[in-house]
mmCIF file of C-alpha atoms and ligand atoms in Angstrom:
data_model
loop_
_atom_site.group_PDB
_atom_site.id
_atom_site.type_symbol
_atom_site.label_atom_id
_atom_site.label_comp_id
_atom_site.label_asym_id
_atom_site.label_seq_id
_atom_site.Cartn_x
_atom_site.Cartn_y
_atom_site.Cartn_z
ATOM 1 C CA UNK O 1 -0.159 -0.069 -0.006
ATOM 2 C CA UNK O 2 0.617 3.644 -0.523
ATOM 3 C CA UNK O 3 2.094 6.555 1.658
ATOM 4 C CA UNK O 4 0.316 9.711 0.753
ATOM 5 C CA UNK O 5 2.778 12.745 0.985
ATOM 6 C CA UNK O 6 2.379 16.593 0.063
ATOM 7 C CA UNK O 7 3.861 16.730 -2.730
ATOM 8 C CA UNK O 8 3.045 20.852 -3.140
ATOM 9 C CA UNK O 9 2.120 23.513 -0.909
ATOM 10 C CA UNK O 10 0.495 27.109 -1.003
ATOM 11 C CA UNK O 11 -1.092 29.801 0.590
ATOM 12 C CA UNK O 12 -2.825 32.897 -0.246
ATOM 13 C CA UNK O 13 -3.765 35.877 2.704
ATOM 14 C CA UNK O 14 -4.823 39.477 1.614
ATOM 15 C CA UNK O 15 -3.468 42.552 0.905
ATOM 16 C CA UNK O 16 -5.352 44.396 3.735
ATOM 17 C CA UNK O 17 -4.101 45.044 6.712
ATOM 18 C CA UNK O 18 -5.887 45.474 9.778
ATOM 19 C CA UNK O 19 -4.332 46.211 12.919
ATOM 20 C CA UNK O 20 -5.790 45.796 16.642
ATOM 21 C CA UNK O 21 -5.626 50.027 16.367
ATOM 22 C CA UNK O 22 -7.965 49.990 13.731
ATOM 23 C CA UNK O 23 -10.342 47.758 14.778
ATOM 24 C CA UNK O 24 -10.274 50.502 18.009
ATOM 25 C CA UNK O 25 -12.518 52.968 15.503
ATOM 26 C CA UNK O 26 -15.477 50.198 15.222
ATOM 27 C CA UNK O 27 -15.975 49.312 18.961
ATOM 28 C CA UNK O 28 -14.112 49.224 22.325
ATOM 29 C CA UNK O 29 -10.802 47.547 22.639
ATOM 30 C CA UNK O 30 -7.389 48.229 23.002
ATOM 31 C CA UNK O 31 -4.604 46.797 21.519
ATOM 32 C CA UNK O 32 -3.174 45.659 25.065
ATOM 33 C CA UNK O 33 -6.258 43.600 25.365
ATOM 34 C CA UNK O 34 -5.931 41.983 22.397
ATOM 35 C CA UNK O 35 -2.604 41.067 22.366
ATOM 36 C CA UNK O 36 -2.659 39.704 25.762
ATOM 37 C CA UNK O 37 -5.451 37.422 25.829
ATOM 38 C CA UNK O 38 -4.544 36.038 22.416
ATOM 39 C CA UNK O 39 -1.298 37.338 21.392
ATOM 40 C CA UNK O 40 -2.788 38.651 17.698
ATOM 41 C CA UNK O 41 -1.246 42.006 16.846
ATOM 42 C CA UNK O 42 -3.144 42.252 12.840
ATOM 43 C CA UNK O 43 -5.156 40.232 10.180
ATOM 44 C CA UNK O 44 -5.763 40.377 7.210
ATOM 45 C CA UNK O 45 -9.578 41.516 5.585
ATOM 46 C CA UNK O 46 -10.387 40.140 2.051
ATOM 47 C CA UNK O 47 -11.113 43.220 -0.704
ATOM 48 C CA UNK O 48 -14.874 43.785 -0.293
ATOM 49 C CA UNK O 49 -15.727 43.173 -3.634
ATOM 50 C CA UNK O 50 -13.635 40.916 -5.627
ATOM 51 C CA UNK O 51 -12.264 38.343 -2.855
ATOM 52 C CA UNK O 52 -13.970 35.466 -1.640
ATOM 53 C CA UNK O 53 -13.666 31.914 0.181
ATOM 54 C CA UNK O 54 -12.626 30.066 -2.707
ATOM 55 C CA UNK O 55 -10.884 32.921 -4.345
ATOM 56 C CA UNK O 56 -8.405 32.817 -1.826
ATOM 57 C CA UNK O 57 -8.542 29.044 -2.332
ATOM 58 C CA UNK O 58 -7.948 29.219 -5.954
ATOM 59 C CA UNK O 59 -5.079 31.747 -5.029
ATOM 60 C CA UNK O 60 -3.572 28.919 -2.444
ATOM 61 C CA UNK O 61 -4.306 25.901 -5.095
ATOM 62 C CA UNK O 62 -2.388 27.628 -7.812
ATOM 63 C CA UNK O 63 0.887 27.938 -5.979
ATOM 64 C CA UNK O 64 0.296 24.268 -4.704
ATOM 65 C CA UNK O 65 0.016 22.986 -7.694
ATOM 66 C CA UNK O 66 2.752 24.664 -9.227
ATOM 67 C CA UNK O 67 5.015 23.577 -6.494
ATOM 68 C CA UNK O 68 3.780 19.757 -6.929
ATOM 69 C CA UNK O 69 4.702 20.437 -10.490
ATOM 70 C CA UNK O 70 1.209 19.295 -11.855
ATOM 71 C CA UNK O 71 -1.339 21.363 -13.491
ATOM 72 C CA UNK O 72 -4.677 22.030 -12.609
ATOM 73 C CA UNK O 73 -6.226 19.550 -15.057
ATOM 74 C CA UNK O 74 -4.462 16.184 -13.378
ATOM 75 C CA UNK O 75 -6.486 17.316 -10.183
ATOM 76 C CA UNK O 76 -8.605 13.925 -9.974
ATOM 77 C CA UNK O 77 -10.418 15.182 -6.681
ATOM 78 C CA UNK O 78 -10.728 18.401 -4.553
ATOM 79 C CA UNK O 79 -11.349 18.278 -0.674
ATOM 80 C CA UNK O 80 -12.643 22.028 0.304
ATOM 81 C CA UNK O 81 -13.044 22.693 4.070
ATOM 82 C CA UNK O 82 -14.424 26.029 5.269
ATOM 83 C CA UNK O 83 -16.884 27.568 7.935
ATOM 84 C CA UNK O 84 -17.484 30.505 5.749
ATOM 85 C CA UNK O 85 -18.295 29.091 2.346
ATOM 86 C CA UNK O 86 -19.081 31.682 -0.801
ATOM 87 C CA UNK O 87 -22.837 29.754 -0.902
ATOM 88 C CA UNK O 88 -24.790 28.878 1.960
ATOM 89 C CA UNK O 89 -24.716 25.865 -1.005
ATOM 90 C CA UNK O 90 -23.263 24.666 -3.228
ATOM 91 C CA UNK O 91 -19.803 24.493 -1.439
ATOM 92 C CA UNK O 92 -16.637 25.777 -2.658
ATOM 93 C CA UNK O 93 -14.983 22.907 -3.468
ATOM 94 C CA UNK O 94 -17.157 22.972 -7.158
ATOM 95 C CA UNK O 95 -17.066 26.960 -7.357
ATOM 96 C CA UNK O 96 -12.786 26.060 -7.210
ATOM 97 C CA UNK O 97 -13.286 23.363 -9.876
ATOM 98 C CA UNK O 98 -14.885 25.598 -12.298
ATOM 99 C CA UNK O 99 -12.660 28.721 -11.764
ATOM 100 C CA UNK O 100 -9.827 26.588 -11.967
ATOM 101 C CA UNK O 101 -11.472 25.031 -15.259
ATOM 102 C CA UNK O 102 -10.604 21.389 -13.681
ATOM 103 C CA UNK O 103 -12.081 18.370 -15.235
ATOM 104 C CA UNK O 104 -15.538 16.977 -13.444
ATOM 105 C CA UNK O 105 -13.765 15.214 -10.765
ATOM 106 C CA UNK O 106 -15.431 14.893 -7.051
ATOM 107 C CA UNK O 107 -15.508 17.666 -5.081
ATOM 108 C CA UNK O 108 -16.034 17.360 -1.301
ATOM 109 C CA UNK O 109 -16.807 19.709 1.238
ATOM 110 C CA UNK O 110 -15.304 19.380 4.860
ATOM 111 C CA UNK O 111 -17.239 21.102 7.324
ATOM 112 C CA UNK O 112 -15.034 20.883 10.371
ATOM 113 C CA UNK O 113 -14.516 24.311 11.246
ATOM 114 C CA UNK O 114 -11.209 25.162 13.158
ATOM 115 C CA UNK O 115 -9.810 20.831 12.538
ATOM 116 C CA UNK O 116 -11.817 21.449 8.938
ATOM 117 C CA UNK O 117 -8.419 21.051 7.009
ATOM 118 C CA UNK O 118 -7.133 17.804 9.423
ATOM 119 C CA UNK O 119 -10.452 16.264 8.871
ATOM 120 C CA UNK O 120 -9.818 16.681 4.790
ATOM 121 C CA UNK O 121 -6.133 15.674 4.673
ATOM 122 C CA UNK O 122 -7.208 12.296 6.505
ATOM 123 C CA UNK O 123 -9.462 12.088 3.906
ATOM 124 C CA UNK O 124 -7.493 12.590 1.085
ATOM 125 C CA UNK O 125 -4.859 10.397 2.509
ATOM 126 C CA UNK O 126 -7.178 7.174 2.511
ATOM 127 C CA UNK O 127 -8.135 7.730 -1.057
ATOM 128 C CA UNK O 128 -4.280 8.099 -1.825
ATOM 129 C CA UNK O 129 -3.806 4.844 0.304
ATOM 130 C CA UNK O 130 -6.064 2.846 -1.196
ATOM 131 C CA UNK O 131 -5.069 3.606 -4.759
ATOM 132 C CA UNK O 132 -8.206 5.480 -5.979
ATOM 133 C CA UNK O 133 -6.860 8.928 -6.610
ATOM 134 C CA UNK O 134 -3.365 10.261 -7.534
ATOM 135 C CA UNK O 135 -3.108 13.838 -7.172
ATOM 136 C CA UNK O 136 -5.774 15.123 -4.631
ATOM 137 C CA UNK O 137 -6.086 19.021 -3.629
ATOM 138 C CA UNK O 138 -6.882 19.692 -0.473
ATOM 139 C CA UNK O 139 -7.735 23.116 0.207
ATOM 140 C CA UNK O 140 -8.586 25.334 3.976
ATOM 141 C CA UNK O 141 -9.996 28.758 3.266
ATOM 142 C CA UNK O 142 -11.983 31.163 5.370
ATOM 143 C CA UNK O 143 -13.520 34.757 4.261
ATOM 144 C CA UNK O 144 -14.606 35.416 8.399
ATOM 145 C CA UNK O 145 -14.800 39.407 7.592
ATOM 146 C CA UNK O 146 -17.866 38.817 6.144
ATOM 147 C CA UNK O 147 -19.819 37.753 9.046
ATOM 148 C CA UNK O 148 -18.585 39.161 12.129
ATOM 149 C CA UNK O 149 -19.815 41.392 14.394
ATOM 150 C CA UNK O 150 -17.581 44.820 14.243
ATOM 151 C CA UNK O 151 -19.575 46.628 17.075
ATOM 152 C CA UNK O 152 -18.728 46.375 20.976
ATOM 153 C CA UNK O 153 -21.285 43.472 20.961
ATOM 154 C CA UNK O 154 -19.611 41.319 19.198
ATOM 155 C CA UNK O 155 -15.805 41.763 20.608
ATOM 156 C CA UNK O 156 -14.483 39.418 22.179
ATOM 157 C CA UNK O 157 -15.357 36.950 18.569
ATOM 158 C CA UNK O 158 -14.836 39.389 16.242
ATOM 159 C CA UNK O 159 -11.149 40.562 17.159
ATOM 160 C CA UNK O 160 -9.589 36.901 16.799
ATOM 161 C CA UNK O 161 -10.491 36.081 13.390
ATOM 162 C CA UNK O 162 -9.189 36.731 9.917
ATOM 163 C CA UNK O 163 -9.228 35.838 6.538
ATOM 164 C CA UNK O 164 -6.876 33.242 4.323
ATOM 165 C CA UNK O 165 -6.050 30.415 2.221
ATOM 166 C CA UNK O 166 -3.899 27.319 2.341
ATOM 167 C CA UNK O 167 -3.907 24.414 -0.060
ATOM 168 C CA UNK O 168 -1.646 20.971 -0.542
ATOM 169 C CA UNK O 169 -1.263 18.509 -3.197
ATOM 170 C CA UNK O 170 -1.325 15.141 -1.787
ATOM 171 C CA UNK O 171 0.746 12.485 -3.792
ATOM 172 C CA UNK O 172 1.415 8.827 -3.262
ATOM 173 C CA UNK O 173 4.900 7.867 -2.087
ATOM 174 C CA UNK O 174 6.761 4.747 -2.311
ATOM 175 C CA UNK O 175 9.322 6.270 -0.159
ATOM 176 C CA UNK O 176 10.153 4.246 3.524
ATOM 177 C CA UNK O 177 10.492 7.377 5.383
ATOM 178 C CA UNK O 178 8.181 9.576 4.118
ATOM 179 C CA UNK O 179 4.296 10.674 4.071
ATOM 180 C CA UNK O 180 1.704 10.840 5.946
ATOM 181 C CA UNK O 181 2.275 8.421 9.371
ATOM 182 C CA UNK O 182 -1.244 8.536 10.541
ATOM 183 C CA UNK O 183 -4.295 10.809 11.108
ATOM 184 C CA UNK O 184 -6.793 10.824 14.083
ATOM 185 C CA UNK O 185 -10.275 12.250 14.416
ATOM 186 C CA UNK O 186 -12.266 12.936 17.594
ATOM 187 C CA UNK O 187 -15.399 14.520 18.022
ATOM 188 C CA UNK O 188 -17.866 15.606 21.013
ATOM 189 C CA UNK O 189 -21.314 17.078 20.283
ATOM 190 C CA UNK O 190 -22.084 17.628 23.773
ATOM 191 C CA UNK O 191 -20.021 21.058 23.301
ATOM 192 C CA UNK O 192 -21.748 21.939 20.132
ATOM 193 C CA UNK O 193 -23.582 25.422 21.199
ATOM 194 C CA UNK O 194 -20.467 27.045 23.069
ATOM 195 C CA UNK O 195 -18.681 28.046 19.839
ATOM 196 C CA UNK O 196 -21.403 28.258 17.067
ATOM 197 C CA UNK O 197 -23.352 30.295 14.673
ATOM 198 C CA UNK O 198 -26.729 29.115 15.094
ATOM 199 C CA UNK O 199 -28.417 31.440 12.479
ATOM 200 C CA UNK O 200 -29.753 30.545 9.524
ATOM 201 C CA UNK O 201 -30.399 27.195 10.010
ATOM 202 C CA UNK O 202 -33.173 24.595 10.257
ATOM 203 C CA UNK O 203 -33.116 24.500 14.577
ATOM 204 C CA UNK O 204 -36.445 25.610 14.967
ATOM 205 C CA UNK O 205 -35.041 25.993 18.314
ATOM 206 C CA UNK O 206 -35.079 22.032 19.085
ATOM 207 C CA UNK O 207 -31.852 22.771 20.368
ATOM 208 C CA UNK O 208 -32.638 25.830 22.429
ATOM 209 C CA UNK O 209 -34.499 23.869 25.209
ATOM 210 C CA UNK O 210 -31.933 21.330 25.856
ATOM 211 C CA UNK O 211 -29.066 23.241 25.504
ATOM 212 C CA UNK O 212 -29.742 27.008 26.470
ATOM 213 C CA UNK O 213 -28.256 28.579 23.691
ATOM 214 C CA UNK O 214 -27.377 31.813 24.489
ATOM 215 C CA UNK O 215 -29.763 35.169 24.883
ATOM 216 C CA UNK O 216 -32.183 33.511 22.350
ATOM 217 C CA UNK O 217 -35.810 34.497 22.402
ATOM 218 C CA UNK O 218 -37.750 31.051 21.271
ATOM 219 C CA UNK O 219 -40.837 32.645 19.996
ATOM 220 C CA UNK O 220 -39.229 34.626 17.510
ATOM 221 C CA UNK O 221 -35.931 32.986 16.018
ATOM 222 C CA UNK O 222 -37.101 29.126 15.532
ATOM 223 C CA UNK O 223 -39.970 29.661 13.278
ATOM 224 C CA UNK O 224 -37.634 30.602 10.605
ATOM 225 C CA UNK O 225 -34.807 29.826 8.495
ATOM 226 C CA UNK O 226 -34.024 33.544 8.366
ATOM 227 C CA UNK O 227 -35.725 36.582 9.906
ATOM 228 C CA UNK O 228 -35.725 40.374 10.365
ATOM 229 C CA UNK O 229 -35.429 39.533 14.411
ATOM 230 C CA UNK O 230 -32.423 37.474 13.660
ATOM 231 C CA UNK O 231 -31.128 40.287 12.144
ATOM 232 C CA UNK O 232 -32.524 43.075 15.047
ATOM 233 C CA UNK O 233 -30.745 40.623 17.761
ATOM 234 C CA UNK O 234 -27.730 40.235 15.624
ATOM 235 C CA UNK O 235 -28.274 36.509 16.110
ATOM 236 C CA UNK O 236 -26.562 35.852 12.570
ATOM 237 C CA UNK O 237 -23.321 36.309 13.922
ATOM 238 C CA UNK O 238 -20.813 33.649 15.954
ATOM 239 C CA UNK O 239 -21.028 33.036 19.474
ATOM 240 C CA UNK O 240 -18.367 31.831 21.918
ATOM 241 C CA UNK O 241 -17.600 30.887 25.317
ATOM 242 C CA UNK O 242 -14.378 32.095 25.460
ATOM 243 C CA UNK O 243 -13.031 30.403 28.623
ATOM 244 C CA UNK O 244 -14.817 27.092 28.016
ATOM 245 C CA UNK O 245 -13.364 26.784 24.808
ATOM 246 C CA UNK O 246 -10.048 27.245 26.299
ATOM 247 C CA UNK O 247 -10.698 24.554 28.639
ATOM 248 C CA UNK O 248 -11.246 21.748 26.516
ATOM 249 C CA UNK O 249 -8.750 23.150 23.797
ATOM 250 C CA UNK O 250 -5.570 23.130 26.272
ATOM 251 C CA UNK O 251 -6.767 19.680 27.655
ATOM 252 C CA UNK O 252 -7.638 18.284 23.616
ATOM 253 C CA UNK O 253 -4.639 19.626 21.824
ATOM 254 C CA UNK O 254 -1.406 18.035 24.161
ATOM 255 C CA UNK O 255 -3.795 14.637 24.043
ATOM 256 C CA UNK O 256 -4.746 14.368 20.517
ATOM 257 C CA UNK O 257 -0.615 14.567 19.552
ATOM 258 C CA UNK O 258 0.379 12.293 21.989
ATOM 259 C CA UNK O 259 -1.776 9.760 20.227
ATOM 260 C CA UNK O 260 -0.351 10.453 17.090
ATOM 261 C CA UNK O 261 3.076 10.196 17.920
ATOM 262 C CA UNK O 262 2.189 6.805 20.331
ATOM 263 C CA UNK O 263 0.837 5.469 17.049
ATOM 264 C CA UNK O 264 4.047 5.591 15.313
ATOM 265 C CA UNK O 265 6.531 4.627 18.633
ATOM 266 C CA UNK O 266 7.511 7.757 18.604
ATOM 267 C CA UNK O 267 8.008 10.831 21.338
ATOM 268 C CA UNK O 268 7.862 14.392 21.765
ATOM 269 C CA UNK O 269 11.600 14.612 21.495
ATOM 270 C CA UNK O 270 11.561 12.961 17.901
ATOM 271 C CA UNK O 271 9.125 16.067 16.816
ATOM 272 C CA UNK O 272 10.755 18.419 14.880
ATOM 273 C CA UNK O 273 8.351 20.765 14.532
ATOM 274 C CA UNK O 274 4.239 20.744 15.802
ATOM 275 C CA UNK O 275 1.994 23.286 13.812
ATOM 276 C CA UNK O 276 -1.046 23.425 15.904
ATOM 277 C CA UNK O 277 -4.083 25.348 14.633
ATOM 278 C CA UNK O 278 -3.619 28.876 15.396
ATOM 279 C CA UNK O 279 -6.207 29.476 17.708
ATOM 280 C CA UNK O 280 -4.803 31.829 19.936
ATOM 281 C CA UNK O 281 -1.401 32.184 20.817
ATOM 282 C CA UNK O 282 -1.949 31.557 24.809
ATOM 283 C CA UNK O 283 -3.241 28.059 23.819
ATOM 284 C CA UNK O 284 -0.678 27.403 21.571
ATOM 285 C CA UNK O 285 2.120 27.902 24.838
ATOM 286 C CA UNK O 286 -0.064 26.761 27.159
ATOM 287 C CA UNK O 287 0.563 23.213 25.133
ATOM 288 C CA UNK O 288 4.071 23.434 24.392
ATOM 289 C CA UNK O 289 4.840 23.796 27.817
ATOM 290 C CA UNK O 290 2.719 20.546 28.666
ATOM 291 C CA UNK O 291 4.223 18.838 26.189
ATOM 292 C CA UNK O 292 7.589 20.389 27.370
ATOM 293 C CA UNK O 293 8.686 21.375 23.757
ATOM 294 C CA UNK O 294 11.112 23.535 22.769
ATOM 295 C CA UNK O 295 10.777 27.028 21.436
ATOM 296 C CA UNK O 296 11.943 26.046 17.729
ATOM 297 C CA UNK O 297 9.553 22.644 17.562
ATOM 298 C CA UNK O 298 6.770 24.940 17.545
ATOM 299 C CA UNK O 299 5.454 27.217 14.642
ATOM 300 C CA UNK O 300 3.405 30.143 15.624
ATOM 301 C CA UNK O 301 1.892 33.266 13.033
ATOM 302 C CA UNK O 302 -1.163 34.027 14.355
ATOM 303 C CA UNK O 303 0.505 37.454 15.521
ATOM 304 C CA UNK O 304 0.225 38.167 11.821
ATOM 305 C CA UNK O 305 -3.104 36.730 11.000
ATOM 306 C CA UNK O 306 -5.402 35.994 13.519
ATOM 307 C CA UNK O 307 -6.901 32.796 13.803
ATOM 308 C CA UNK O 308 -8.059 31.685 10.124
ATOM 309 C CA UNK O 309 -9.986 28.551 11.059
ATOM 310 C CA UNK O 310 -9.654 26.048 8.637
ATOM 311 C CA UNK O 311 -6.895 27.824 6.573
ATOM 312 C CA UNK O 312 -4.744 28.394 9.458
ATOM 313 C CA UNK O 313 -2.736 24.839 9.475
ATOM 314 C CA UNK O 314 -2.041 24.724 5.815
ATOM 315 C CA UNK O 315 -0.876 28.596 5.892
ATOM 316 C CA UNK O 316 1.445 27.970 8.975
ATOM 317 C CA UNK O 317 2.219 24.742 7.205
ATOM 318 C CA UNK O 318 3.624 26.694 4.182
ATOM 319 C CA UNK O 319 4.540 29.702 5.930
ATOM 320 C CA UNK O 320 7.115 27.713 7.917
ATOM 321 C CA UNK O 321 8.167 25.010 4.850
ATOM 322 C CA UNK O 322 9.247 28.694 2.931
ATOM 323 C CA UNK O 323 11.038 30.030 5.587
ATOM 324 C CA UNK O 324 13.185 26.535 5.204
ATOM 325 C CA UNK O 325 11.809 25.360 8.835
ATOM 326 C CA UNK O 326 9.743 22.017 7.540
ATOM 327 C CA UNK O 327 13.217 19.861 5.478
ATOM 328 C CA UNK O 328 13.140 16.519 3.719
ATOM 329 C CA UNK O 329 12.846 13.997 6.455
ATOM 330 C CA UNK O 330 11.724 16.230 9.610
ATOM 331 C CA UNK O 331 8.686 14.962 11.565
ATOM 332 C CA UNK O 332 5.825 17.348 11.707
ATOM 333 C CA UNK O 333 2.524 17.213 13.649
ATOM 334 C CA UNK O 334 -0.053 18.853 12.499
ATOM 335 C CA UNK O 335 -3.046 19.523 15.602
ATOM 336 C CA UNK O 336 -6.441 21.067 15.870
ATOM 337 C CA UNK O 337 -9.079 21.411 17.807
ATOM 338 C CA UNK O 338 -12.295 24.185 17.592
ATOM 339 C CA UNK O 339 -16.078 24.283 17.221
ATOM 340 C CA UNK O 340 -18.218 20.954 17.734
ATOM 341 C CA UNK O 341 -16.084 20.428 19.235
ATOM 342 C CA UNK O 342 -14.085 18.258 16.702
ATOM 343 C CA UNK O 343 -9.768 17.768 17.000
ATOM 344 C CA UNK O 344 -7.402 16.107 15.207
ATOM 345 C CA UNK O 345 -3.962 15.399 14.637
ATOM 346 C CA UNK O 346 -2.039 14.511 11.212
ATOM 347 C CA UNK O 347 1.700 13.085 11.790
ATOM 348 C CA UNK O 348 4.136 13.247 8.740
ATOM 349 C CA UNK O 349 7.568 12.744 7.619
ATOM 350 C CA UNK O 350 8.625 15.559 4.680
HETATM 351 N N1 ACO V 401 -11.428 44.301 24.121
HETATM 352 C C1 ACO V 401 -11.866 44.462 24.951
HETATM 353 N N2 ACO V 401 -12.796 43.706 26.289
HETATM 354 C C2 ACO V 401 -13.000 42.206 25.784
HETATM 355 C C3 ACO V 401 -12.821 42.228 24.590
HETATM 356 C C4 ACO V 401 -11.991 43.136 23.513
HETATM 357 N N3 ACO V 401 -12.076 42.527 22.290
HETATM 358 N N4 ACO V 401 -13.899 41.217 24.344
HETATM 359 C C5 ACO V 401 -14.146 40.749 25.923
HETATM 360 N N5 ACO V 401 -13.680 41.693 26.717
HETATM 361 C C6 ACO V 401 -14.116 42.002 27.627
HETATM 362 C C7 ACO V 401 -15.266 41.150 28.091
HETATM 363 O O1 ACO V 401 -16.458 42.157 28.217
HETATM 364 C C8 ACO V 401 -15.013 41.193 29.811
HETATM 365 O O2 ACO V 401 -15.722 42.320 30.507
HETATM 366 P P1 ACO V 401 -16.462 42.507 31.952
HETATM 367 O O3 ACO V 401 -14.965 41.989 32.794
HETATM 368 O O4 ACO V 401 -16.698 44.177 32.128
HETATM 369 O O5 ACO V 401 -17.107 41.801 31.855
HETATM 370 C C9 ACO V 401 -14.049 41.163 29.862
HETATM 371 O O6 ACO V 401 -13.505 41.393 28.629
HETATM 372 C C10 ACO V 401 -13.293 39.735 30.025
HETATM 373 O O7 ACO V 401 -13.957 38.811 29.098
HETATM 374 P P2 ACO V 401 -13.933 37.499 29.010
HETATM 375 O O8 ACO V 401 -14.789 37.124 27.455
HETATM 376 O O9 ACO V 401 -13.908 36.492 30.627
HETATM 377 O O10 ACO V 401 -12.101 37.257 28.515
HETATM 378 P P3 ACO V 401 -11.335 36.195 28.855
HETATM 379 O O11 ACO V 401 -10.456 36.306 29.459
HETATM 380 O O12 ACO V 401 -11.933 34.764 28.345
HETATM 381 O O13 ACO V 401 -10.989 36.054 27.283
HETATM 382 C C11 ACO V 401 -10.894 35.274 25.287
HETATM 383 C C12 ACO V 401 -11.068 36.019 26.122
HETATM 384 C C13 ACO V 401 -9.809 35.854 24.222
HETATM 385 C C14 ACO V 401 -11.836 35.279 24.003
HETATM 386 C C15 ACO V 401 -10.958 33.897 25.817
HETATM 387 O O14 ACO V 401 -11.679 33.313 26.726
HETATM 388 C C16 ACO V 401 -9.878 32.738 25.287
HETATM 389 O O15 ACO V 401 -8.851 33.150 25.004
HETATM 390 N N6 ACO V 401 -10.524 31.572 24.965
HETATM 391 C C17 ACO V 401 -10.224 30.659 24.310
HETATM 392 C C18 ACO V 401 -11.149 30.593 22.821
HETATM 393 C C19 ACO V 401 -10.585 30.530 21.665
HETATM 394 O O16 ACO V 401 -9.213 30.787 21.298
HETATM 395 N N7 ACO V 401 -11.353 31.048 20.596
HETATM 396 C C20 ACO V 401 -10.735 30.913 18.992
HETATM 397 C C21 ACO V 401 -11.713 30.468 18.159
HETATM 398 S S1 ACO V 401 -12.058 28.665 18.796
HETATM 399 C C22 ACO V 401 -10.887 27.476 18.096
HETATM 400 O O17 ACO V 401 -10.189 27.855 17.095
HETATM 401 C C23 ACO V 401 -10.871 26.456 18.729
#
């Protein structure tokens, strides 16, 4: 059986830089508060007219495909992870297939939020290992800036997120010491409502009673897929109970990283680089300390881009590779945790 390797990686971030001071024009916040709690200094926001989640995904994909030494017509399957799709349906996979003039290959959309890219990579890995496909494009992209509450009401969420895209081309490899060694996927829906965007949706208030959705007016909210009341009460934006997310994240990240190492009879000492989902610098630092990893064993770039959800791992992996921090033979762990909750890891030999 083959293993799969990342044959090419690419990233795209919009040109428009939005600093913490820029956010202060819209909401009651400070650079100091944001940096102290999250580590974020600035993030990128997509062009308001021409740039979408898919177009950013296309830009990253073009680079990944070129670096893999192939053309878009060689791609035989697409896996696209995002929580901020261009349309509610159809998904971004088909829009990318059209934009890149690919053959009529399969396009699968993955909805696993911050764990989306690792889930997508795991799906692609299985198709390569089974011999079904030879060139799979895996994309993670987000345009968060279109769906955030930039008033003071939404500041606990909106300061964290940024736009961007990353992409990888997976191919089979027969080399003994190369490729994805294993992937590990988990979920626990008990916490589904503490990091979520409830509307528009078909929930009809069903979960409101059981799970006490934040600040919901049951009578008005549940009857429609979309309503004026939802807009008036700003219930079309993401909701996050940050402290609860933090507590579970710092438990699950180390668990799933250790799980990947133990599955391959390896230890943290063998790890060349950990690329955690860029949720929050404080979470990454906590994980580093808990696993007793050196500074040079963990890659972070949330300071520049904020949390780009499904795009954060491929953007970070690409940047680490471009900076020469990921080299042939290196043991790299990708680890994610996020809404769902879902969490996942992938261990690979570059
Ligand atoms: N600027 C200034 N003040 C703010 C802001 C802001 N942007 N946001 C919230 N505050 C205020 C609150 O109103 C509150 O004020 P009060 O004490 O007068 O009521 C105070 O700051 C503390 O608010 P908390 O929400 O308790 O702040 P906390 O210390 O928990 O920090 C944060 C919030 C950064 C979100 C933190 O909980 C956290 O890091 N959580 C992890 C969640 C995370 O990283 N999510 C990322 C997305 S999910 C993922 O990718 C896994």
